[in-house]
Coordinates of C-alpha atoms and ligand atoms in Angstrom, one line a residue:
M949 CA 5.6 -3.3 -8.4
C950 CA 8.1 -1.7 -10.7
G951 CA 8.6 2.0 -11.1
I952 CA 8.5 3.9 -14.4
V953 CA 9.5 7.4 -15.2
G954 CA 9.6 9.1 -18.6
Y955 CA 10.7 12.6 -19.4
S956 CA 10.5 14.9 -22.4
G957 CA 11.3 18.6 -22.1
S958 CA 14.0 21.2 -22.0
G959 CA 15.7 20.0 -18.9
S960 CA 18.1 17.1 -18.3
P961 CA 16.3 13.7 -18.8
K962 CA 19.0 11.9 -16.9
Q963 CA 18.6 14.0 -13.8
V964 CA 14.7 14.1 -13.8
I965 CA 14.5 10.4 -14.5
L966 CA 17.0 9.5 -11.7
E967 CA 15.3 11.8 -9.2
G968 CA 11.9 10.3 -10.2
L969 CA 13.2 6.7 -9.9
K970 CA 14.6 7.5 -6.5
T971 CA 11.1 8.4 -5.2
L972 CA 9.8 5.2 -6.8
E973 CA 12.5 2.9 -5.5
Y974 CA 10.1 1.5 -2.8
R975 CA 8.1 -0.1 -5.7
G976 CA 11.0 -2.3 -6.7
Y977 CA 14.8 -2.2 -6.3
D978 CA 16.5 -5.2 -7.7
S979 CA 17.8 -3.5 -10.9
A980 CA 17.3 -0.3 -12.8
G981 CA 17.9 1.2 -16.1
V982 CA 17.4 4.2 -18.5
A983 CA 17.3 4.8 -22.2
I984 CA 17.9 8.4 -23.1
L985 CA 18.1 10.0 -26.5
D986 CA 21.7 10.7 -27.6
G987 CA 22.2 11.9 -31.2
N988 CA 19.9 9.7 -33.3
H989 CA 19.6 6.7 -31.0
F990 CA 18.5 5.9 -27.5
K991 CA 21.5 5.1 -25.3
R992 CA 20.7 2.4 -22.7
V993 CA 22.4 2.1 -19.3
R994 CA 21.3 -0.6 -16.9
A995 CA 22.6 -2.1 -13.6
E996 CA 21.7 -4.9 -11.3
G997 CA 21.0 -3.9 -7.7
K998 CA 19.8 -0.7 -6.2
L999 CA 19.5 2.6 -7.9
N1000 CA 22.8 4.1 -6.7
I1001 CA 24.6 1.5 -8.7
L1002 CA 22.9 2.8 -11.9
Q1003 CA 23.5 6.3 -10.7
E1004 CA 27.3 5.6 -10.5
K1005 CA 27.2 4.3 -14.0
L1006 CA 25.3 7.3 -15.3
N1007 CA 27.8 9.7 -13.8
Q1008 CA 30.1 8.7 -16.6
E1009 CA 27.5 9.2 -19.3
N1010 CA 26.4 12.2 -21.2
F1011 CA 23.3 12.4 -23.4
S1012 CA 22.6 15.0 -26.0
G1013 CA 18.8 14.4 -26.3
K1014 CA 15.9 15.8 -24.3
I1015 CA 13.8 12.7 -23.9
G1016 CA 14.2 9.4 -22.0
I1017 CA 12.6 6.6 -20.1
G1018 CA 13.7 4.9 -16.9
H1019 CA 12.7 1.9 -14.7
T1020 CA 13.3 0.4 -11.3
R1021 CA 12.5 -3.3 -11.2
W1022 CA 10.9 -5.8 -8.8
A1023 CA 11.5 -9.1 -10.6
T1024 CA 8.5 -11.3 -11.6
H1025 CA 9.8 -13.1 -14.7
G1026 CA 13.5 -13.6 -14.9
K1027 CA 15.8 -13.1 -11.9
P1028 CA 17.3 -9.8 -11.0
S1029 CA 20.2 -9.1 -13.3
E1030 CA 21.4 -6.5 -15.8
R1031 CA 20.3 -8.6 -18.7
N1032 CA 16.7 -8.6 -17.3
A1033 CA 16.7 -5.0 -16.3
H1034 CA 14.6 -2.5 -18.3
P1035 CA 14.5 -0.8 -20.7
H1036 CA 14.3 -3.6 -23.3
C1037 CA 15.3 -2.6 -26.7
V1038 CA 14.6 -4.1 -30.1
K1039 CA 16.0 -2.3 -33.1
G1040 CA 15.1 1.3 -32.5
I1041 CA 12.3 0.6 -30.0
S1042 CA 12.8 0.8 -26.2
I1043 CA 10.2 0.1 -23.6
V1044 CA 9.8 0.0 -19.8
H1045 CA 7.1 -2.2 -18.3
N1046 CA 5.4 -2.6 -14.9
G1047 CA 3.1 -5.6 -14.3
I1048 CA 2.8 -9.1 -15.9
I1049 CA 2.0 -10.1 -19.4
E1050 CA 0.0 -13.3 -18.7
N1051 CA 0.0 -14.7 -22.2
Y1052 CA 3.8 -14.0 -22.6
A1053 CA 4.7 -17.7 -23.2
D1054 CA 2.4 -18.0 -26.3
L1055 CA 3.4 -14.6 -27.7
R1056 CA 7.1 -15.3 -27.1
E1057 CA 6.8 -18.6 -29.0
E1058 CA 5.0 -16.9 -31.9
L1059 CA 7.7 -14.2 -32.1
K1060 CA 10.5 -16.8 -31.9
A1061 CA 8.9 -18.7 -34.7
S1062 CA 8.9 -15.6 -36.9
G1063 CA 12.6 -15.1 -36.2
S1064 CA 12.8 -12.8 -33.1
E1065 CA 15.7 -13.3 -30.9
F1066 CA 15.3 -12.7 -27.1
H1067 CA 18.0 -11.2 -25.0
S1068 CA 16.3 -11.4 -21.6
D1069 CA 14.2 -13.8 -19.5
T1070 CA 11.4 -11.3 -18.9
D1071 CA 7.9 -11.2 -20.1
S1072 CA 8.4 -7.5 -20.9
E1073 CA 10.9 -7.8 -23.8
L1074 CA 8.2 -9.2 -26.1
V1075 CA 6.4 -5.9 -26.0
A1076 CA 9.4 -4.3 -27.7
H1077 CA 9.4 -7.1 -30.3
L1078 CA 5.7 -6.7 -31.0
I1079 CA 6.0 -2.9 -31.5
S1080 CA 9.2 -3.3 -33.6
A1081 CA 7.4 -5.8 -35.9
E1082 CA 4.6 -3.3 -36.5
V1083 CA 7.1 -0.5 -37.2
D1084 CA 8.7 -2.8 -39.7
L1085 CA 5.4 -3.0 -41.5
G1086 CA 5.5 0.8 -41.9
H1087 CA 3.4 2.0 -38.8
C1088 CA 4.5 4.8 -36.6
L1089 CA 5.1 4.2 -32.9
F1090 CA 1.7 5.4 -31.9
E1091 CA -0.1 3.3 -34.5
S1092 CA 2.0 0.3 -33.6
V1093 CA 1.0 0.5 -30.0
L1094 CA -2.7 0.6 -31.0
K1095 CA -2.1 -2.5 -33.1
I1096 CA -0.4 -4.6 -30.4
L1097 CA -2.7 -3.5 -27.5
P1098 CA -5.4 -6.1 -28.2
K1099 CA -2.7 -8.9 -28.1
L1100 CA -1.6 -8.2 -24.6
E1101 CA -3.3 -10.0 -21.7
G1102 CA -2.6 -9.3 -18.0
A1103 CA -1.6 -6.3 -16.0
F1104 CA 0.7 -3.7 -17.6
S1105 CA 1.7 -0.1 -17.7
I1106 CA 4.2 0.6 -20.5
L1107 CA 6.2 3.5 -21.9
A1108 CA 7.7 3.2 -25.3
V1109 CA 10.1 5.3 -27.4
S1110 CA 11.4 5.0 -31.0
A1111 CA 14.6 6.2 -32.5
D1112 CA 12.7 6.9 -35.7
Q1113 CA 10.5 9.5 -33.9
P1114 CA 12.9 10.8 -31.4
D1115 CA 10.7 13.5 -29.9
E1116 CA 7.8 11.1 -29.0
M1117 CA 6.8 8.7 -26.3
V1118 CA 3.7 6.5 -26.1
A1119 CA 2.2 5.4 -22.7
F1120 CA -0.5 2.9 -22.2
K1121 CA -1.8 0.6 -19.5
N1122 CA -4.2 -2.0 -18.2
G1123 CA -4.0 -2.3 -14.4
P1124 CA -1.0 -0.7 -12.7
P1125 CA -1.1 3.1 -12.6
L1126 CA 0.4 5.5 -15.0
I1127 CA 0.2 9.2 -14.4
I1128 CA 1.1 12.2 -16.7
G1129 CA 2.3 15.5 -15.4
Q1130 CA 2.6 18.6 -17.6
A1131 CA 5.0 21.3 -16.4
N1132 CA 5.7 24.5 -18.3
D1133 CA 8.3 23.0 -20.7
A1134 CA 8.2 19.3 -20.0
I1135 CA 6.1 16.2 -19.7
I1136 CA 6.7 13.6 -17.1
V1137 CA 5.1 10.2 -17.0
A1138 CA 5.4 8.0 -13.9
S1139 CA 3.9 5.1 -12.0
D1140 CA 3.3 7.3 -9.0
V1141 CA 2.7 11.0 -8.4
Q1142 CA 5.7 11.1 -6.1
A1143 CA 8.0 11.2 -9.1
I1144 CA 6.0 14.1 -10.6
I1145 CA 5.0 16.5 -7.8
K1146 CA 8.4 18.2 -7.7
H1147 CA 7.7 19.4 -11.2
T1148 CA 3.9 19.9 -11.2
K1149 CA 0.9 19.2 -9.0
E1150 CA -1.5 19.0 -12.0
V1151 CA -1.7 15.5 -13.3
I1152 CA -3.8 13.1 -15.4
Y1153 CA -4.4 9.5 -14.5
L1154 CA -4.5 7.2 -17.5
N1155 CA -7.4 4.8 -17.5
D1156 CA -7.1 1.2 -18.6
F1157 CA -6.6 0.9 -22.4
E1158 CA -6.1 4.6 -22.8
V1159 CA -3.1 5.5 -24.9
A1160 CA -1.1 8.8 -24.4
H1161 CA 0.8 10.1 -27.3
L1162 CA 3.4 12.5 -26.0
K1163 CA 5.3 14.8 -28.3
G1164 CA 7.8 17.4 -27.1
S1165 CA 6.2 18.9 -24.0
D1166 CA 2.6 18.3 -25.2
F1167 CA 0.4 15.2 -25.4
K1168 CA -3.0 13.8 -26.5
L1169 CA -5.0 11.0 -25.1
F1170 CA -6.8 8.3 -27.1
D1171 CA -8.9 5.3 -26.5
R1172 CA -7.9 1.8 -27.8
E1173 CA -9.7 2.5 -31.1
G1174 CA -7.6 5.6 -31.6
K1175 CA -10.4 8.1 -30.8
V1176 CA -9.4 11.3 -28.9
V1177 CA -10.3 11.2 -25.2
A1178 CA -10.8 14.5 -23.4
K1179 CA -9.7 14.6 -19.8
K1180 CA -9.2 17.2 -17.0
F1181 CA -6.1 17.6 -14.9
V1182 CA -6.4 16.6 -11.2
H1183 CA -4.7 18.7 -8.5
I1184 CA -2.4 16.7 -6.1
D1185 CA -2.1 18.2 -2.7
W1186 CA 1.0 16.3 -1.5
S1187 CA 4.0 18.5 -0.9
P1188 CA 7.5 17.3 -2.0
E1189 CA 8.6 17.5 1.7
Q1190 CA 6.1 14.8 2.6
V1191 CA 8.2 12.4 0.6
E1192 CA 11.5 13.2 2.1
K1193 CA 13.0 11.7 5.3
Q1194 CA 13.0 14.9 7.3
G1195 CA 16.1 14.0 9.3
Y1196 CA 15.1 10.4 10.3
P1197 CA 17.6 7.7 9.4
H1198 CA 14.8 5.7 7.6
Y1199 CA 11.4 6.4 6.1
M1200 CA 9.9 3.8 8.4
L1201 CA 11.0 5.6 11.6
K1202 CA 9.8 8.9 10.2
E1203 CA 6.5 7.3 9.3
I1204 CA 6.2 5.7 12.8
F1205 CA 6.6 9.1 14.3
E1206 CA 4.1 10.6 11.9
Q1207 CA 1.4 8.3 13.1
P1208 CA -0.3 10.7 15.6
R1209 CA -0.6 13.3 12.9
A1210 CA -1.7 10.8 10.4
V1211 CA -4.5 9.5 12.7
A1212 CA -5.6 13.0 13.3
S1213 CA -5.9 13.7 9.6
A1214 CA -7.7 10.4 9.1
I1215 CA -10.5 11.1 11.6
D1216 CA -10.7 14.9 11.2
P1217 CA -13.1 15.0 8.2
H1218 CA -15.5 12.7 10.0
I1219 CA -15.8 14.3 13.4
D1220 CA -17.9 17.2 14.6
L1221 CA -15.6 18.8 17.1
N1222 CA -18.3 20.8 18.7
E1223 CA -20.7 18.0 19.5
H1224 CA -18.2 15.1 19.5
K1225 CA -20.2 13.2 17.0
V1226 CA -19.3 11.2 14.0
F1227 CA -20.3 12.1 10.4
L1228 CA -18.9 10.0 7.6
N1229 CA -18.3 12.7 5.1
R1230 CA -17.9 12.4 1.4
L1231 CA -18.3 8.6 1.2
G1232 CA -20.0 9.4 -2.1
F1233 CA -21.7 6.0 -2.5
G1234 CA -22.4 5.6 -6.2
R1235 CA -20.5 8.7 -7.2
S1236 CA -17.2 8.7 -9.1
V1237 CA -14.1 9.8 -7.3
E1238 CA -14.0 12.9 -9.5
E1239 CA -17.4 14.0 -8.1
L1240 CA -16.4 13.6 -4.4
D1241 CA -15.1 17.2 -4.0
K1242 CA -18.3 18.7 -5.3
L1243 CA -20.8 16.7 -3.3
D1244 CA -23.5 18.4 -1.3
L1245 CA -22.3 17.2 2.1
A1246 CA -25.7 17.1 3.8
Q1247 CA -27.2 15.1 1.0
D1248 CA -24.3 12.8 0.8
Y1249 CA -24.4 12.2 4.5
Q1250 CA -28.1 11.2 4.3
N1251 CA -27.2 8.9 1.4
T1252 CA -24.5 7.3 3.5
V1253 CA -26.8 6.8 6.5
Q1254 CA -29.4 5.1 4.1
Q1255 CA -26.7 2.8 2.8
L1256 CA -25.5 1.9 6.3
K1257 CA -29.0 1.3 7.6
K1258 CA -29.6 -1.4 5.0
V1259 CA -26.5 -3.4 5.9
E1260 CA -27.1 -6.8 7.6
R1261 CA -23.7 -8.4 7.0
I1262 CA -20.2 -7.1 6.2
F1263 CA -17.3 -8.7 4.4
I1264 CA -13.9 -7.2 4.8
V1265 CA -11.3 -8.3 2.4
A1266 CA -7.6 -7.3 2.3
C1267 CA -4.0 -8.6 2.3
G1268 CA -1.2 -8.6 4.9
T1269 CA -1.2 -5.7 7.3
S1270 CA -4.4 -4.3 5.9
Y1271 CA -6.0 -7.7 6.5
Y1272 CA -5.0 -7.5 10.2
A1273 CA -6.6 -4.1 10.4
G1274 CA -9.7 -5.7 9.0
M1275 CA -9.6 -8.3 11.8
V1276 CA -9.6 -5.5 14.4
G1277 CA -12.5 -4.0 12.5
K1278 CA -14.5 -7.2 12.9
Y1279 CA -14.2 -7.1 16.7
V1280 CA -15.1 -3.4 16.8
I1281 CA -18.0 -3.4 14.3
E1282 CA -19.6 -6.5 15.8
K1283 CA -19.3 -5.2 19.3
L1284 CA -20.8 -1.8 18.6
S1285 CA -23.3 -2.4 15.8
R1286 CA -24.1 -6.1 16.2
I1287 CA -23.7 -6.6 12.5
P1288 CA -21.9 -9.9 11.7
V1289 CA -18.6 -9.4 10.0
E1290 CA -16.5 -11.8 8.0
V1291 CA -12.9 -11.0 7.3
D1292 CA -11.0 -12.7 4.5
I1293 CA -7.6 -12.7 2.9
A1294 CA -8.2 -11.4 -0.6
S1295 CA -6.3 -14.2 -2.3
E1296 CA -8.5 -16.8 -0.5
F1297 CA -11.7 -14.9 -0.9
R1298 CA -11.5 -14.5 -4.7
Y1299 CA -11.1 -18.2 -5.3
R1300 CA -13.7 -19.4 -2.7
D1301 CA -17.2 -20.2 -3.9
I1302 CA -18.3 -17.3 -1.8
V1303 CA -21.9 -16.9 -0.5
I1304 CA -22.9 -13.3 -0.1
P1305 CA -26.4 -12.8 1.4
E1306 CA -28.6 -9.9 0.5
N1307 CA -28.0 -6.6 2.1
S1308 CA -24.3 -7.3 2.6
M1309 CA -21.7 -4.6 2.3
F1310 CA -18.2 -5.4 1.0
I1311 CA -15.2 -3.4 2.4
T1312 CA -11.7 -3.4 0.9
I1313 CA -8.7 -2.1 2.8
S1314 CA -5.7 -1.2 0.8
Q1315 CA -3.0 1.3 1.5
S1316 CA -1.8 1.4 -2.1
G1317 CA -5.2 0.8 -3.7
E1318 CA -3.5 -1.3 -6.3
T1319 CA -3.1 -4.8 -4.6
A1320 CA -4.0 -7.3 -7.3
D1321 CA -5.9 -9.8 -5.1
T1322 CA -7.9 -7.1 -3.3
L1323 CA -8.8 -5.5 -6.6
A1324 CA -9.9 -8.9 -8.1
A1325 CA -12.1 -9.5 -5.0
L1326 CA -13.7 -6.1 -5.4
R1327 CA -14.4 -6.7 -9.1
M1328 CA -15.8 -10.1 -8.2
V1329 CA -18.4 -8.7 -5.8
K1330 CA -19.2 -5.8 -8.0
A1331 CA -20.2 -8.2 -10.6
M1332 CA -22.6 -9.7 -8.0
R1333 CA -23.9 -6.1 -7.4
V1334 CA -22.8 -6.0 -3.8
P1335 CA -22.3 -2.4 -2.6
S1336 CA -18.6 -1.8 -1.9
L1337 CA -16.6 0.6 0.3
S1338 CA -12.9 1.2 -0.1
I1339 CA -10.6 2.3 2.7
C1340 CA -7.6 3.5 0.9
N1341 CA -4.6 5.8 1.3
V1342 CA -3.8 6.6 -2.4
K1343 CA -6.7 8.7 -3.7
R1344 CA -7.8 7.8 -7.2
S1345 CA -5.9 4.5 -7.1
T1346 CA -7.6 1.7 -9.0
I1347 CA -9.5 0.2 -5.9
D1348 CA -10.6 3.7 -4.9
R1349 CA -11.9 4.4 -8.3
E1350 CA -13.8 1.2 -8.7
A1351 CA -15.4 1.0 -5.3
D1352 CA -18.9 2.5 -4.7
G1353 CA -18.0 4.4 -1.5
H1354 CA -14.7 5.9 -0.4
M1355 CA -12.9 6.4 2.9
Y1356 CA -9.4 7.8 2.9
M1357 CA -6.6 7.0 5.4
N1358 CA -5.0 10.5 4.8
A1359 CA -1.8 9.1 6.0
G1360 CA 0.3 10.9 3.4
A1361 CA 2.9 9.1 1.4
E1362 CA 4.1 5.9 3.0
I1363 CA 7.5 5.0 1.5
G1364 CA 8.8 2.4 4.0
V1365 CA 7.8 -1.0 2.5
A1366 CA 6.5 -2.1 5.9
S1367 CA 3.1 -0.4 6.5
T1368 CA 2.8 1.5 9.7
K1369 CA 0.9 4.8 9.6
A1370 CA -1.6 3.5 7.0
F1371 CA -2.4 0.7 9.6
V1372 CA -3.2 3.0 12.5
C1373 CA -5.2 5.3 10.2
T1374 CA -7.2 2.4 9.0
L1375 CA -7.9 1.3 12.6
S1376 CA -9.2 4.8 13.4
L1377 CA -11.4 4.8 10.3
L1378 CA -12.8 1.4 11.2
N1379 CA -13.7 2.8 14.6
L1380 CA -15.6 5.6 13.0
L1381 CA -17.3 3.2 10.6
A1382 CA -18.3 1.0 13.5
L1383 CA -19.8 4.0 15.3
S1384 CA -21.7 5.1 12.2
L1385 CA -23.1 1.6 11.7
A1386 CA -24.1 1.5 15.4
K1387 CA -25.8 4.9 15.0
A1388 CA -27.6 3.7 11.9
K1389 CA -28.7 0.5 13.7
E1390 CA -29.5 2.4 16.9
T1391 CA -27.3 0.1 19.0
I1392 CA -25.6 3.0 20.8
D1393 CA -27.0 6.2 22.3
E1394 CA -25.7 9.7 21.8
A1395 CA -23.8 9.7 25.1
S1396 CA -21.8 6.6 24.2
E1397 CA -21.2 8.0 20.7
Q1398 CA -19.7 11.1 22.3
K1399 CA -17.6 9.0 24.7
W1400 CA -16.1 6.9 21.9
V1401 CA -15.5 10.0 19.7
R1402 CA -13.7 11.7 22.6
E1403 CA -11.5 8.6 23.2
L1404 CA -10.6 8.5 19.5
L1405 CA -9.8 12.3 19.6
S1406 CA -7.4 11.7 22.5
S1407 CA -5.6 8.9 20.7
P1408 CA -3.1 11.1 18.7
S1409 CA -1.7 12.7 21.9
Q1410 CA -1.6 9.3 23.6
M1411 CA 0.3 7.9 20.7
E1412 CA 2.9 10.7 21.1
T1413 CA 3.6 9.4 24.6
V1414 CA 4.0 5.8 23.4
L1415 CA 6.6 6.9 20.8
A1416 CA 8.9 7.5 23.7
Y1417 CA 9.6 3.7 23.7
D1418 CA 11.8 4.4 20.7
K1419 CA 14.7 4.9 23.0
F1420 CA 14.0 1.8 25.0
F1421 CA 14.0 -0.4 21.8
A1422 CA 17.1 1.3 20.4
K1423 CA 18.9 0.2 23.5
A1424 CA 17.3 -3.2 23.9
S1425 CA 17.7 -4.2 20.3
D1426 CA 21.2 -5.7 20.8
T1427 CA 19.8 -8.2 23.3
L1428 CA 16.5 -8.8 21.5
K1429 CA 18.2 -9.6 18.2
K1430 CA 19.8 -12.7 19.9
Y1431 CA 16.5 -14.5 20.6
R1432 CA 15.8 -17.6 18.6
G1433 CA 12.2 -16.5 18.0
F1434 CA 9.4 -14.3 19.1
L1435 CA 5.8 -15.2 20.1
Y1436 CA 3.3 -12.4 20.1
M1437 CA 0.1 -13.0 22.1
G1438 CA -3.1 -11.2 22.7
R1439 CA -6.8 -11.8 23.1
G1440 CA -9.9 -10.2 21.5
V1441 CA -9.1 -7.0 19.7
N1442 CA -5.4 -7.4 20.7
Y1443 CA -5.1 -10.7 18.8
P1444 CA -4.8 -9.2 15.3
I1445 CA -2.2 -6.7 16.8
A1446 CA -0.2 -9.7 17.9
L1447 CA -0.3 -11.0 14.3
E1448 CA 0.7 -7.6 13.0
G1449 CA 3.6 -7.4 15.4
A1450 CA 4.9 -10.8 14.3
L1451 CA 4.5 -9.8 10.6
K1452 CA 6.6 -6.7 11.2
L1453 CA 9.4 -8.6 12.8
K1454 CA 9.4 -11.3 10.1
E1455 CA 9.5 -8.8 7.2
L1456 CA 12.1 -6.5 8.7
A1457 CA 14.3 -8.6 10.9
Y1458 CA 13.9 -11.9 8.9
M1459 CA 13.4 -13.7 12.3
H1460 CA 11.0 -16.4 13.2
A1461 CA 8.0 -14.7 14.8
E1462 CA 4.4 -15.9 15.3
G1463 CA 1.2 -14.2 16.5
Y1464 CA -1.2 -16.2 18.5
A1465 CA -4.5 -15.8 20.3
S1466 CA -3.2 -16.4 23.8
G1467 CA -6.0 -18.9 24.5
E1468 CA -4.5 -21.1 21.9
M1469 CA -1.1 -21.5 23.5
K1470 CA -1.9 -24.7 25.4
H1471 CA -3.2 -26.2 22.1
G1472 CA 0.3 -26.5 20.7
P1473 CA 2.6 -23.5 20.7
L1474 CA 3.5 -23.8 24.4
A1475 CA 5.9 -26.5 23.2
L1476 CA 8.0 -23.9 21.5
I1477 CA 8.7 -22.0 24.7
D1478 CA 12.1 -22.0 26.4
E1479 CA 14.6 -19.4 27.5
S1480 CA 15.6 -18.7 23.9
M1481 CA 12.1 -17.5 23.0
C1482 CA 10.9 -14.0 23.6
I1483 CA 7.2 -13.6 24.4
V1484 CA 5.5 -10.3 23.7
M1485 CA 2.3 -10.2 25.6
L1486 CA -0.4 -7.7 24.9
A1487 CA -2.3 -7.3 28.2
P1488 CA -4.0 -3.9 28.3
S1489 CA -6.8 -3.4 30.8
D1490 CA -10.0 -4.7 29.2
D1491 CA -12.5 -7.4 30.0
L1492 CA -10.1 -10.2 28.9
Y1493 CA -7.2 -8.9 31.0
E1494 CA -7.4 -11.6 33.8
K1495 CA -7.5 -14.4 31.3
T1496 CA -4.5 -12.9 29.4
V1497 CA -2.5 -12.7 32.7
S1498 CA -3.2 -16.5 33.3
N1499 CA -1.8 -17.2 29.8
L1500 CA 1.2 -15.1 30.5
E1501 CA 1.9 -17.0 33.7
E1502 CA 1.7 -20.3 31.8
A1503 CA 4.2 -19.1 29.2
K1504 CA 6.5 -17.6 31.9
A1505 CA 6.5 -21.0 33.8
R1506 CA 8.0 -22.6 30.7
G1507 CA 11.0 -20.3 30.8
G1508 CA 10.2 -17.7 28.1
E1509 CA 11.4 -14.2 28.5
V1510 CA 8.5 -11.8 28.6
I1511 CA 7.9 -8.3 27.3
S1512 CA 4.5 -7.3 28.5
I1513 CA 2.5 -4.3 27.3
G1514 CA -0.3 -3.1 29.5
S1515 CA -2.3 0.0 30.6
G1516 CA -0.9 2.4 33.1
E1517 CA 1.2 1.3 36.0
N1518 CA 0.8 -2.4 36.7
Q1519 CA 2.9 -4.1 39.3
K1520 CA 1.5 -7.6 38.5
L1521 CA 2.7 -7.4 34.9
R1522 CA 6.0 -5.8 36.0
D1523 CA 6.7 -8.7 38.4
V1524 CA 6.2 -11.4 35.8
S1525 CA 7.9 -9.7 32.9
K1526 CA 11.5 -8.9 32.0
H1527 CA 10.3 -5.6 30.6
Y1528 CA 7.0 -4.0 31.2
L1529 CA 5.8 -1.2 28.9
S1530 CA 3.0 0.9 30.1
L1531 CA 0.5 2.4 27.7
P1532 CA -1.7 5.4 28.5
N1533 CA -5.0 4.3 30.0
A1534 CA -7.5 3.7 27.2
S1535 CA -10.3 1.3 26.4
W1536 CA -10.4 -1.7 24.0
F1537 CA -11.6 0.8 21.4
V1538 CA -8.3 2.6 21.1
N1539 CA -5.8 0.2 22.6
P1540 CA -4.9 -1.5 19.3
I1541 CA -3.8 1.9 17.9
L1542 CA -1.6 2.4 20.9
E1543 CA -0.1 -1.0 21.4
V1544 CA 1.0 -1.6 17.8
I1545 CA 3.5 1.3 18.1
P1546 CA 5.9 -0.5 20.5
L1547 CA 5.7 -3.5 18.2
Q1548 CA 6.6 -1.4 15.2
L1549 CA 9.5 0.1 17.1
L1550 CA 10.7 -3.3 18.3
A1551 CA 10.8 -4.7 14.7
Y1552 CA 12.4 -1.5 13.4
H1553 CA 15.3 -1.4 15.9
V1554 CA 16.0 -5.2 15.9
A1555 CA 16.2 -5.1 12.1
D1556 CA 18.4 -2.0 12.2
A1557 CA 20.6 -3.7 14.8
L1558 CA 21.0 -6.7 12.5
G1559 CA 22.1 -4.4 9.8
H1560 CA 19.1 -4.9 7.5
D1561 CA 17.7 -2.4 5.0
V1562 CA 14.6 -1.4 7.0
D1563 CA 12.9 0.6 4.3
Q1564 CA 13.4 -2.0 1.6
P1565 CA 13.3 -5.4 3.1
R1566 CA 14.5 -8.3 0.9
N1567 CA 12.0 -9.9 -1.5
L1568 CA 9.2 -7.4 -0.9
A1569 CA 7.7 -4.6 -2.7
K1570 CA 5.3 -1.8 -1.6
S1571 CA 2.6 -2.2 -4.1
V1572 CA 1.7 -5.8 -5.0
T1573 CA 0.0 -5.4 -8.4
V1574 CA 0.4 -9.0 -9.4
E1575 CA -1.1 -12.2 -7.9
Ligands
LIG362 C1 3.3 -5.3 5.6 C2 2.7 -4.7 4.4 C3 1.9 -5.6 3.5 C4 0.7 -4.9 2.9 C5 -0.1 -5.8 1.9 C6 -1.3 -5.1 1.4 O1 4.0 -4.3 6.3 O2 2.8 -3.6 4.1 O3 1.5 -6.8 4.2 O4 -0.2 -4.6 4.0 O5 0.8 -6.1 0.9 O6 -1.0 -3.9 0.8 P1 -2.1 -2.8 0.5 O7 -2.6 -2.3 1.8 O8 -1.4 -1.8 -0.3 O9 -3.2 -3.5 -0.2

């Protein structure tokens, strides 16, 4: 949700923190602030709005110290304002916080009753008060953190400094990530590796209730009892270039164009290119994520096959775009493997009195691997001893770490708040999973396995050709932005893509958009259609094509303007549509991966034409680590 950076070293804290916060701005961007050592106190500078406003303020500031903390905020308690921006300071203590302190109301009342005065509306400020109260009793910063840790309920990652121990920082967490990087002469602590990799690729992930005591350019880790914890550094293989825009006007457009490469990276580890067969490698069921790199591949593969053979029912749980990917997965898995699949929105699943039969497998899909509801659903089924598989982009994220088996999107860093490349990578992984389940259940033969694998292998180059519609939408966006609303329609495996297309337009262009199963139109939504409504019809060649065309005619007869998306040249669709976009010929197996691209480009260009911030749409955040 929020982004945290802390720095201690021989360089300029102001510069390192600002650069780090810039890479984390996708996590939250309604206000930002820093507290940097200057003489014998921490000087605080905060600003409402995006990071460049803070940056302008900081241009006029100089700091003599070599240590500091910074924060970029996505408001949960207290509206976006300078007063609510972090760091929060009480006497000599300054803290930055990501997450939510759930028992904040009780703690705040207790603190108020004992004379504390609050200067913000946040839940975070009380952490500074609690630490300060312990310091007043004679404890050092590190001891004070150990004292207050049991009092905090909820999700938090926190970084604290004290003017009395000006060369120290203390970092601790429960839930949202906190990562420590150690360069030659510096320590950097951040909520995401992106803020660190410019300085070092060797990092340590704090576990929940671990406390890092950082001093100068060194640090020690402790558990909540204060016992030393030994931990090894993890090597991160993302290059800094991966998190830059590489000449595109927005991260989102860059990421849309990266999709062919991303899908190739997602499927690559799992395909035997000689035989055109699928091998789900390194799922590591029952192994910790640390052990994955060292697995005996043949043995692990046999283990995976045994796991898949047992599966009689599948539950896929996710949120937003990841949920729509799961819906596509349902169609593909059921069709190929004949295993029944239920797909649920995580926030519904976790509060339902869920019935999970024996021999079920639970799959979470999460780009960030930190989504609170998805994580809660995973923990719930783990407690019921249901085997779990995570499909995740961020390796070693909380969901990845806690699941029994692991699949990786390999999409690289996704900075645009609207998910694009993680979605298509997930679709390709679900295709491979469906094939593997079908193999395990012997519902497909070798020849069809090879046929599907070949189709999937051609999808990256087919995607490249679809990207050419960028120019079309750049031009059409001025007309498209004038429609009153958009209806996206599709059937079967195309239906979740209609939902995804509508979500993209909503979140980026802030326009009314709905996705519908086209067979549902005459049950209500047809009433919406007139010439001010744009209809986006997904009509690729598959066994539902004829029915889809009938639905298109019905909509067209009510006056709607139609953009249709189909396979190859199609005069029929061209005749009934204002615009016909032809996709490369493919089957239902790969069509969703191809047809979502024009929908992403449509949303991107309409939002851009409306002058919206495409990478950071209003009210949203990339990583939703609270309910
Ligand atoms: C929409 C979007 C969101 C996320 C959702 C789940 O473009 O990005 O709907 O898909 O918040 O996030 P993850 O996949 O990180 O669990």
